[in-house]
Short mmCIF file of C-alpha atoms and ligand atoms in Angstrom, two decimals:
data_model
loop_
_atom_site.label_atom_id
_atom_site.label_comp_id
_atom_site.label_asym_id
_atom_site.label_seq_id
_atom_site.Cartn_x
_atom_site.Cartn_y
_atom_site.Cartn_z
CA MET A 1 36.56 53.30 82.56
CA PRO A 2 36.92 56.78 83.80
CA ASN A 3 40.12 58.36 82.78
CA VAL A 4 41.79 60.31 85.37
CA VAL A 5 44.86 62.66 85.10
CA VAL A 6 46.55 63.49 88.16
CA VAL A 7 49.00 66.58 87.91
CA GLY A 8 52.10 66.39 90.40
CA ALA A 9 54.43 63.59 91.08
CA GLY A 10 55.33 64.97 94.66
CA VAL A 11 53.84 63.07 97.57
CA SER A 12 50.66 64.19 97.08
CA GLY A 13 50.28 63.33 93.87
CA LEU A 14 51.70 60.09 93.85
CA THR A 15 50.02 58.69 96.59
CA THR A 16 46.74 60.07 95.06
CA ALA A 17 47.36 58.22 91.64
CA LEU A 18 48.41 55.13 93.74
CA LEU A 19 45.09 55.17 95.61
CA LEU A 20 43.12 55.71 92.48
CA SER A 21 45.16 52.96 90.65
CA LYS A 22 44.09 50.44 93.27
CA LYS A 23 40.61 50.72 92.63
CA PRO A 24 39.29 48.74 89.89
CA GLY A 25 38.23 50.83 86.86
CA TYR A 26 40.10 54.18 86.86
CA ASN A 27 42.94 54.65 83.91
CA VAL A 28 45.44 56.84 85.56
CA THR A 29 47.84 59.46 84.14
CA ILE A 30 50.36 61.62 86.11
CA VAL A 31 51.70 64.53 85.02
CA ALA A 32 54.50 66.83 86.50
CA LYS A 33 57.27 69.42 85.45
CA HIS A 34 59.22 67.57 88.10
CA MET A 35 59.60 63.97 89.06
CA PRO A 36 61.21 61.88 91.51
CA GLY A 37 65.05 62.02 91.06
CA ASP A 38 64.86 65.80 90.51
CA TYR A 39 66.08 68.56 93.18
CA ASP A 40 64.60 72.00 92.49
CA ILE A 41 63.07 75.00 94.78
CA GLU A 42 59.73 74.28 92.88
CA TYR A 43 59.35 70.77 93.94
CA THR A 44 58.97 70.10 97.56
CA SER A 45 58.77 66.60 98.39
CA PRO A 46 62.51 65.53 98.02
CA TRP A 47 63.52 68.07 100.84
CA ALA A 48 61.29 67.12 103.67
CA GLY A 49 62.85 65.15 106.40
CA ALA A 50 60.21 63.44 106.23
CA ASN A 51 58.98 62.13 109.49
CA PHE A 52 55.31 61.88 111.40
CA LEU A 53 55.32 64.44 114.13
CA PRO A 54 51.72 65.67 114.13
CA MET A 55 50.89 69.49 113.81
CA SER A 56 47.07 69.26 113.61
CA ASP A 57 44.67 69.73 116.66
CA LYS A 58 41.83 67.42 117.72
CA ALA A 59 39.78 69.31 115.87
CA SER A 60 41.50 68.77 112.49
CA CYS A 61 43.47 65.64 112.95
CA LYS A 62 41.26 63.33 110.47
CA TRP A 63 43.99 63.66 107.51
CA GLU A 64 47.01 62.66 109.79
CA LYS A 65 45.06 60.16 112.16
CA ASN A 66 44.46 58.49 108.80
CA THR A 67 47.66 57.91 107.18
CA TRP A 68 49.63 56.95 110.30
CA PRO A 69 48.20 53.19 110.02
CA GLU A 70 49.64 52.97 106.09
CA LEU A 71 53.05 54.14 107.37
CA ALA A 72 53.18 52.04 109.81
CA ARG A 73 52.41 49.13 107.76
CA LEU A 74 55.03 50.68 105.14
CA ALA A 75 57.64 50.44 107.82
CA LYS A 76 56.78 47.07 109.35
CA ASP A 77 56.43 44.81 106.31
CA VAL A 78 57.69 46.59 102.90
CA PRO A 79 61.29 47.52 103.53
CA GLU A 80 61.63 48.81 100.10
CA ALA A 81 59.54 52.00 100.75
CA GLY A 82 62.46 53.24 102.84
CA ILE A 83 60.58 54.00 106.03
CA HIS A 84 61.80 53.13 109.30
CA PHE A 85 60.35 53.14 113.30
CA GLN A 86 62.34 55.62 115.25
CA ASP A 87 62.11 56.23 119.25
CA THR A 88 61.04 60.20 119.24
CA LEU A 89 61.72 62.71 121.89
CA VAL A 90 59.71 66.10 121.77
CA LEU A 91 61.20 68.65 124.13
CA ASN A 92 58.99 71.75 125.25
CA ARG A 93 60.17 75.07 126.71
CA LEU A 94 57.69 77.06 128.65
CA LYS A 95 59.26 80.24 126.89
CA ASP A 96 57.97 79.34 123.58
CA ALA A 97 54.19 79.23 124.41
CA THR A 98 53.32 82.45 122.43
CA THR A 99 56.00 82.30 119.71
CA ALA A 100 54.99 81.83 116.07
CA THR A 101 57.09 78.59 116.08
CA GLY A 102 55.69 77.50 119.52
CA GLN A 103 52.27 77.75 118.55
CA TRP A 104 52.87 75.78 115.26
CA LEU A 105 53.99 72.87 117.23
CA SER A 106 51.73 73.36 120.27
CA GLU A 107 49.55 69.84 119.68
CA LEU A 108 53.04 68.11 118.95
CA THR A 109 54.55 69.48 122.67
CA SER A 110 51.59 68.71 124.63
CA PRO A 111 51.32 66.56 127.40
CA ASP A 112 47.73 65.05 126.14
CA PRO A 113 47.81 65.17 122.15
CA TRP A 114 45.26 63.94 120.28
CA PHE A 115 47.70 61.13 119.14
CA LYS A 116 48.40 59.81 122.70
CA ASN A 117 46.55 56.67 121.68
CA THR A 118 47.37 56.42 117.75
CA LEU A 119 51.34 56.42 117.86
CA PRO A 120 52.89 53.61 119.95
CA ASP A 121 54.44 53.74 123.33
CA PHE A 122 53.56 57.40 123.96
CA ARG A 123 54.86 58.68 127.52
CA ILE A 124 55.57 61.79 129.56
CA ILE A 125 59.22 62.33 130.10
CA PRO A 126 59.48 62.37 134.19
CA THR A 127 61.17 65.96 135.29
CA SER A 128 64.23 64.03 136.86
CA ALA A 129 64.97 62.78 133.22
CA LEU A 130 64.70 66.05 131.56
CA PRO A 131 67.64 67.82 129.48
CA PRO A 132 68.54 71.40 130.95
CA THR A 133 66.90 73.03 128.26
CA ALA A 134 63.26 71.31 128.71
CA ASP A 135 60.72 72.06 130.90
CA SER A 136 58.66 69.20 129.60
CA ALA A 137 58.54 66.21 126.90
CA THR A 138 56.88 63.58 125.60
CA ALA A 139 58.34 60.16 123.51
CA PHE A 140 56.88 58.06 121.15
CA THR A 141 57.37 55.56 118.46
CA SER A 142 57.25 57.32 115.01
CA VAL A 143 58.50 56.92 111.57
CA CYS A 144 60.95 58.35 109.29
CA ILE A 145 60.75 58.30 105.65
CA ASN A 146 63.64 58.21 103.48
CA THR A 147 62.27 60.47 100.74
CA ALA A 148 65.12 59.36 98.19
CA LEU A 149 63.91 55.71 98.07
CA TYR A 150 59.97 56.15 99.07
CA LEU A 151 59.04 58.80 96.10
CA PRO A 152 60.51 56.36 93.38
CA TYR A 153 58.82 53.60 95.78
CA LEU A 154 55.25 55.35 95.18
CA THR A 155 56.02 55.68 91.44
CA SER A 156 57.05 52.37 91.01
CA GLN A 157 53.98 50.95 92.59
CA CYS A 158 51.88 53.56 90.35
CA LEU A 159 53.64 51.75 87.43
CA ARG A 160 53.11 48.36 88.28
CA ASN A 161 48.98 49.24 88.30
CA GLY A 162 49.07 50.36 85.00
CA CYS A 163 49.59 54.43 85.71
CA THR A 164 51.00 56.06 82.86
CA VAL A 165 53.64 58.86 83.78
CA SER A 166 54.51 61.80 81.57
CA ARG A 167 56.40 65.26 82.05
CA SER A 168 54.66 68.20 81.37
CA ILE A 169 54.74 72.25 82.48
CA LEU A 170 50.92 73.15 82.36
CA ALA A 171 50.14 76.71 81.69
CA HIS A 172 46.25 76.61 82.84
CA ILE A 173 44.34 73.76 84.73
CA ALA A 174 41.83 72.98 81.23
CA ASP A 175 45.16 71.82 79.56
CA ALA A 176 45.73 69.00 81.87
CA SER A 177 42.49 67.32 80.63
CA LEU A 178 44.17 66.98 77.28
CA LEU A 179 47.17 65.05 78.30
CA HIS A 180 45.43 61.64 79.35
CA SER A 181 47.29 58.61 77.83
CA SER A 182 44.52 57.52 75.87
CA GLY A 183 44.33 60.53 73.94
CA LYS A 184 40.90 61.24 75.33
CA LYS A 185 39.74 64.20 77.33
CA ALA A 186 40.10 63.41 81.17
CA ASP A 187 36.84 62.60 83.25
CA VAL A 188 38.69 64.36 86.12
CA VAL A 189 41.79 66.10 86.68
CA VAL A 190 43.51 65.92 90.13
CA ASN A 191 45.22 68.99 91.12
CA CYS A 192 48.07 68.07 93.49
CA THR A 193 50.83 71.12 92.42
CA GLY A 194 51.91 72.04 95.97
CA LEU A 195 53.27 75.67 95.92
CA SER A 196 52.52 76.15 92.49
CA ALA A 197 49.24 76.29 93.18
CA SER A 198 49.80 80.09 93.90
CA LYS A 199 51.05 80.49 90.23
CA LEU A 200 49.05 78.25 87.82
CA GLY A 201 46.72 79.83 85.57
CA GLY A 202 42.93 78.94 85.91
CA VAL A 203 42.50 79.09 89.72
CA MET A 204 45.39 81.22 91.17
CA ASP A 205 45.22 80.31 94.74
CA LYS A 206 46.91 83.19 96.31
CA SER A 207 46.60 81.74 99.77
CA VAL A 208 49.25 79.35 99.26
CA ILE A 209 52.60 80.84 100.41
CA PRO A 210 56.03 79.32 100.78
CA ALA A 211 57.10 78.51 104.44
CA ARG A 212 60.74 77.93 103.75
CA GLY A 213 62.98 75.48 105.35
CA GLN A 214 66.55 75.03 105.17
CA ILE A 215 68.41 72.04 106.09
CA VAL A 216 71.61 70.26 106.40
CA VAL A 217 71.87 66.17 105.78
CA VAL A 218 74.75 65.13 107.44
CA ARG A 219 76.15 61.18 107.54
CA ASN A 220 76.52 61.10 111.88
CA GLU A 221 74.01 58.83 113.06
CA ALA A 222 71.42 60.19 115.70
CA PRO A 223 70.13 58.03 119.00
CA HIS A 224 66.61 59.26 118.17
CA MET A 225 64.47 61.67 116.61
CA LEU A 226 64.44 64.98 118.13
CA THR A 227 62.66 68.44 118.11
CA ILE A 228 61.98 70.93 120.42
CA SER A 229 59.23 73.85 120.61
CA GLY A 230 61.73 76.82 119.89
CA THR A 231 65.04 78.12 119.98
CA ASP A 232 66.80 81.24 120.83
CA ASP A 233 67.97 82.26 117.52
CA GLY A 234 64.48 84.07 116.52
CA ASP A 235 60.93 83.08 115.56
CA GLU A 236 61.46 81.38 112.52
CA GLU A 237 64.32 78.95 113.15
CA VAL A 238 63.47 75.38 114.77
CA CYS A 239 65.81 72.65 115.77
CA TYR A 240 65.13 69.18 114.68
CA ILE A 241 67.00 65.77 114.21
CA MET A 242 65.94 62.66 112.40
CA GLN A 243 67.83 59.85 110.67
CA ARG A 244 66.18 58.34 107.31
CA ALA A 245 65.96 54.88 106.63
CA ALA A 246 68.47 52.73 104.82
CA GLY A 247 71.28 54.98 104.64
CA GLY A 248 69.44 58.12 103.74
CA GLY A 249 71.61 60.23 105.99
CA THR A 250 70.49 62.54 109.04
CA ILE A 251 68.38 65.68 108.52
CA LEU A 252 69.15 68.44 110.44
CA GLY A 253 66.39 71.31 110.70
CA GLY A 254 65.74 74.27 110.33
CA THR A 255 63.64 76.96 109.55
CA TYR A 256 60.06 77.84 109.31
CA GLN A 257 59.92 81.14 107.11
CA LYS A 258 56.73 82.10 105.83
CA GLY A 259 56.67 84.34 102.74
CA ASN A 260 60.44 83.67 101.91
CA TRP A 261 60.96 82.16 98.50
CA GLU A 262 64.76 82.29 98.86
CA SER A 263 66.01 79.14 96.94
CA GLN A 264 69.51 79.01 98.01
CA PRO A 265 71.22 77.97 101.62
CA ASP A 266 72.08 80.69 103.90
CA PRO A 267 75.61 79.71 105.11
CA SER A 268 75.24 81.67 108.77
CA THR A 269 71.91 79.79 109.08
CA ALA A 270 73.53 76.18 108.16
CA LEU A 271 75.74 77.14 110.87
CA ARG A 272 73.42 77.83 113.56
CA ILE A 273 71.23 74.58 112.45
CA MET A 274 74.31 72.52 113.04
CA LYS A 275 75.20 73.98 116.25
CA ARG A 276 72.02 73.57 117.49
CA ALA A 277 71.66 70.16 116.61
CA VAL A 278 74.81 69.38 118.40
CA GLU A 279 74.23 71.38 121.28
CA LEU A 280 71.02 69.52 121.49
CA CYS A 281 72.17 66.00 120.94
CA PRO A 282 75.95 65.56 121.27
CA GLU A 283 75.77 62.14 120.74
CA LEU A 284 75.47 62.94 116.95
CA THR A 285 79.28 63.66 116.89
CA GLY A 286 80.14 61.72 119.93
CA GLY A 287 80.79 64.75 122.02
CA LYS A 288 83.48 66.05 119.22
CA GLY A 289 81.44 68.86 118.38
CA VAL A 290 80.00 70.81 115.56
CA GLU A 291 83.70 70.38 113.45
CA ALA A 292 82.94 66.24 113.47
CA LEU A 293 79.54 66.38 111.49
CA SER A 294 80.26 64.95 108.07
CA VAL A 295 77.97 67.25 105.68
CA VAL A 296 76.58 65.51 102.66
CA ARG A 297 74.25 68.66 101.48
CA HIS A 298 72.85 71.74 102.30
CA GLY A 299 69.13 72.06 101.22
CA VAL A 300 66.03 74.47 101.06
CA GLY A 301 62.33 73.12 100.36
CA LEU A 302 59.59 75.62 100.57
CA ARG A 303 56.58 73.88 102.09
CA PRO A 304 53.17 74.53 100.66
CA TYR A 305 51.67 76.78 103.29
CA ARG A 306 47.82 77.69 103.19
CA GLU A 307 46.20 79.92 105.92
CA GLU A 308 43.21 77.31 105.66
CA GLY A 309 45.08 74.59 105.75
CA VAL A 310 45.19 71.72 103.10
CA ARG A 311 42.42 72.25 100.32
CA VAL A 312 40.83 68.92 99.33
CA GLU A 313 38.03 70.12 97.28
CA LYS A 314 36.05 69.12 94.08
CA GLU A 315 35.36 72.32 91.63
CA MET A 316 34.05 72.57 87.84
CA VAL A 317 36.85 74.32 85.84
CA GLY A 318 36.39 75.48 82.48
CA GLY A 319 34.16 72.37 81.71
CA VAL A 320 36.56 69.85 83.43
CA TRP A 321 35.84 68.35 87.03
CA VAL A 322 39.05 69.27 88.96
CA VAL A 323 39.84 67.69 92.28
CA HIS A 324 42.05 69.65 94.41
CA ASN A 325 44.44 68.07 96.83
CA TYR A 326 47.14 70.88 97.72
CA GLY A 327 48.42 73.22 100.48
CA HIS A 328 49.70 70.62 102.96
CA GLY A 329 52.66 73.09 104.56
CA GLY A 330 54.79 71.20 106.78
CA SER A 331 52.49 68.03 106.69
CA GLY A 332 52.55 66.35 102.88
CA TYR A 333 53.75 63.14 103.89
CA GLN A 334 52.15 62.59 107.48
CA ALA A 335 48.77 63.66 105.99
CA SER A 336 49.39 61.63 102.84
CA TYR A 337 47.31 59.08 102.84
CA GLY A 338 44.37 60.64 104.84
CA THR A 339 44.07 63.43 102.22
CA ALA A 340 44.90 61.20 99.16
CA GLU A 341 41.59 58.93 100.28
CA GLY A 342 39.55 62.52 100.74
CA ALA A 343 40.77 63.00 97.26
CA VAL A 344 39.66 59.46 95.96
CA GLU A 345 36.60 59.94 97.67
CA LEU A 346 35.76 63.15 95.72
CA VAL A 347 36.80 61.48 92.03
CA ASP A 348 34.36 58.85 92.90
CA GLU A 349 31.49 61.54 93.78
CA VAL A 350 32.30 63.33 90.12
CA VAL A 351 32.47 59.91 88.43
CA GLY A 352 29.39 59.14 89.79
CA VAL A 353 27.61 62.58 89.04
CA LYS A 354 28.64 62.08 85.61
CA ALA A 355 27.08 58.94 85.32
CA LYS A 356 23.77 60.15 86.20
CA LEU A 357 23.72 62.60 83.52
C1 FAD L 401 62.71 71.01 105.02
C2 FAD L 401 61.20 70.70 104.95
C3 FAD L 401 61.04 69.44 106.03
C4 FAD L 401 59.63 68.82 106.06
N1 FAD L 401 59.76 67.57 106.87
C5 FAD L 401 58.37 67.17 106.94
C6 FAD L 401 58.16 66.13 107.56
O1 FAD L 401 58.75 65.79 108.45
N2 FAD L 401 56.76 65.54 107.20
C7 FAD L 401 55.78 65.83 106.80
O2 FAD L 401 54.77 65.19 106.49
N3 FAD L 401 56.28 66.85 105.73
C8 FAD L 401 57.54 67.52 105.92
N4 FAD L 401 57.70 68.51 104.89
C9 FAD L 401 56.22 68.73 103.99
C10 FAD L 401 56.44 68.18 102.68
O3 FAD L 401 57.68 68.01 102.15
C11 FAD L 401 55.38 68.81 101.89
O4 FAD L 401 54.30 69.13 102.40
C12 FAD L 401 54.96 68.08 100.41
O5 FAD L 401 56.31 67.85 99.98
C13 FAD L 401 54.12 68.78 99.82
O6 FAD L 401 54.16 67.53 98.69
P1 FAD L 401 53.31 68.14 97.42
O7 FAD L 401 53.18 66.81 96.25
O8 FAD L 401 52.05 68.69 97.74
O9 FAD L 401 54.09 69.01 96.79
P2 FAD L 401 55.41 68.91 95.95
O10 FAD L 401 56.24 67.83 96.41
O11 FAD L 401 55.97 70.44 95.42
O12 FAD L 401 55.09 68.61 94.15
C14 FAD L 401 54.20 69.19 93.45
C15 FAD L 401 54.21 68.68 92.00
O13 FAD L 401 53.40 69.38 90.98
C16 FAD L 401 54.00 69.59 89.84
N5 FAD L 401 53.79 70.73 89.08
C17 FAD L 401 53.32 71.91 90.03
N6 FAD L 401 53.28 73.21 89.09
C18 FAD L 401 53.02 72.39 87.81
C19 FAD L 401 52.74 72.82 86.48
N7 FAD L 401 52.46 74.24 86.01
N8 FAD L 401 52.66 71.75 85.55
C20 FAD L 401 53.00 70.49 85.82
N9 FAD L 401 53.37 70.05 86.73
C21 FAD L 401 53.50 71.09 87.85
C22 FAD L 401 56.06 69.48 90.25
O14 FAD L 401 56.71 69.80 89.28
C23 FAD L 401 55.67 68.38 91.31
O15 FAD L 401 55.81 67.30 90.70
C24 FAD L 401 58.77 69.27 105.00
C25 FAD L 401 59.14 70.31 104.01
C26 FAD L 401 60.54 70.72 103.99
C27 FAD L 401 60.47 71.92 103.30
C1 NAG L 402 44.75 52.99 80.08
O1 NAG L 402 44.89 53.48 78.76
C2 NAG L 402 45.81 53.25 77.95
C3 NAG L 402 45.85 54.00 76.72
O2 NAG L 402 44.34 53.79 76.29
C4 NAG L 402 46.00 51.67 77.93
O3 NAG L 402 47.38 51.77 77.03
C5 NAG L 402 45.97 51.21 79.24
O4 NAG L 402 46.10 49.82 78.96
C6 NAG L 402 45.09 51.56 80.19
N1 NAG L 402 45.47 51.17 81.72
C7 NAG L 402 44.84 50.52 82.15
C8 NAG L 402 45.40 50.28 83.93
O5 NAG L 402 43.60 50.29 82.00
C1 NAG L 403 45.47 73.65 90.80
O1 NAG L 403 44.94 74.64 91.97
C2 NAG L 403 45.41 75.80 91.92
C3 NAG L 403 44.75 76.73 92.92
O2 NAG L 403 43.24 76.53 92.93
C4 NAG L 403 45.27 76.44 90.58
O3 NAG L 403 45.90 77.67 90.52
C5 NAG L 403 45.79 75.70 89.14
O4 NAG L 403 45.30 76.19 88.00
C6 NAG L 403 45.31 74.34 89.80
N1 NAG L 403 46.26 73.55 88.41
C7 NAG L 403 45.72 72.43 88.27
C8 NAG L 403 46.54 71.77 86.89
O5 NAG L 403 44.56 71.95 88.12
#
C-alpha cells in the first residue's frame, strides 16, 4: 500500500489528501506547521473570502472548470461544508482596461468569458440597469465558502477516510518522507506549502511571491456578491463584497499588492475598503453609511502568487518523489479540486513507475 505524506493543511493540501484518501490503496499522512483554526500570516487559506470568480483565461481554465462541479455539489447537498450559492454581480469600468487589477480580472469582467456556460444563470446586465460607476456588467450564480467551517470540514473528511494528521515544521523537503504514520519511508511526498514554497529548503522557488490581500470581516449582510474591475484608490486596491455561508460574516475586500509581506492591517487601507464597499453597495448598512458597519475583525492574507501560474508537477528530489501543488495565487479555492485531481494523477503515475522498477 503506497504511503503518501502531504505537506500543508491549507485548502490545497487538504483537498489533495481528501482525493487521495478516497482512492483505495493510499495511506495518507498530512503534516503541517499550521492547521485549520490557526490565523497566521504564513497560512493563507483561512483569510480567503472565499468565492468562485474565475481569473483564468480560456487557455488555462482547466483547473477552475474542473473545480466548479464539486463546489456546486457541496453547496447543494452538503450543508455542513459551509458553502452556499449566491447571486453575483461583476461590474466593469472601461478606464480599468489597462491597469494591473483590470487585467487580473479581465476574463471575469468579459461579456464572453469561458465560464458563461459553466456557472448557472450567466447574463449581461442591460445598460439601463447599470449603476452609475459601471460601463458594463455581468451576473451569474456562484458560491461563497465559509473558510472557518470548510477547512475543518475537509480535515474531518480526511480523518473519516483514515488519514493521519500531525504538526511539524519541515526545514527540508526530504524530511517529509520520514514523517509517515507507518514509520516507513513515504513513497511520495506531496508539496502543498503555498507561499512557503519560496523559503523551504530543497527546491527554493523564488518565483512564488505574496500578493497581499487586506480584508474587513463585518456582521452586516450583503444582498449579493459584488466585485468591480478597479477603484480610484490606486492600482493595488480592489473592491469586492461577499457574504459567507452559515453566519460566517461578510468579507469586504481588498487589496492585491504584489511583493508586499506586511502582516498587519493598515488602518487607512481598512477605511478605504469600508468606504468603497458601502458606496458600491449602500444596502450593506441600509443607507446609514460606513459608521453602521459592524466589524468582526480586520485581516491580512498573502496569496501565493506565481508568475507562471500554479505548479502541478512531479520531481525527484534527493531520492524522493515529490508531487508539487502550490502557487495558486488568488484561486486556491476555485481551483482546488482541479489542481488536486492533477496532483493525484501524478501520484498515481509515480507509484505506477515505482511498481515497474
Ligand atoms: C484576502 C484573500 C482573499 C482570497 N479570496 C479567494 C477567493 O475568493 N477564492 C479563491 O479561490 N481563493 C482566494 N484566495 C486565495 C487562497 O486563499 C489561496 O490561493 C489558498 O489559500 C492557498 O492555499 P494553500 O493550501 O496553497 O496554502 P496555505 O493555505 O498557505 O497553506 C500552506 C500550508 O503549508 C504549511 N507549510 C508551509 N511551510 C511548511 C513547512 N516548512 N513545514 C510544514 N508545513 C508547512 C502551512 O503550515 C499550511 O498548512 C484569497 C486570498 C486572500 C489572501
Ligand atoms: C495507515 O497506516 C497506519 C500506520 O501503519 C495504520 O495505523 C492505518 O490504519 C493505515 N490507514 C489506512 C487507511 O490504511
Ligand atoms: C515544496 O516546493 C518548494 C518549491 O519548489 C520547495 O522550496 C520546498 O522545498 C518544497 N517542500 C516540500 C516539503 O516538499
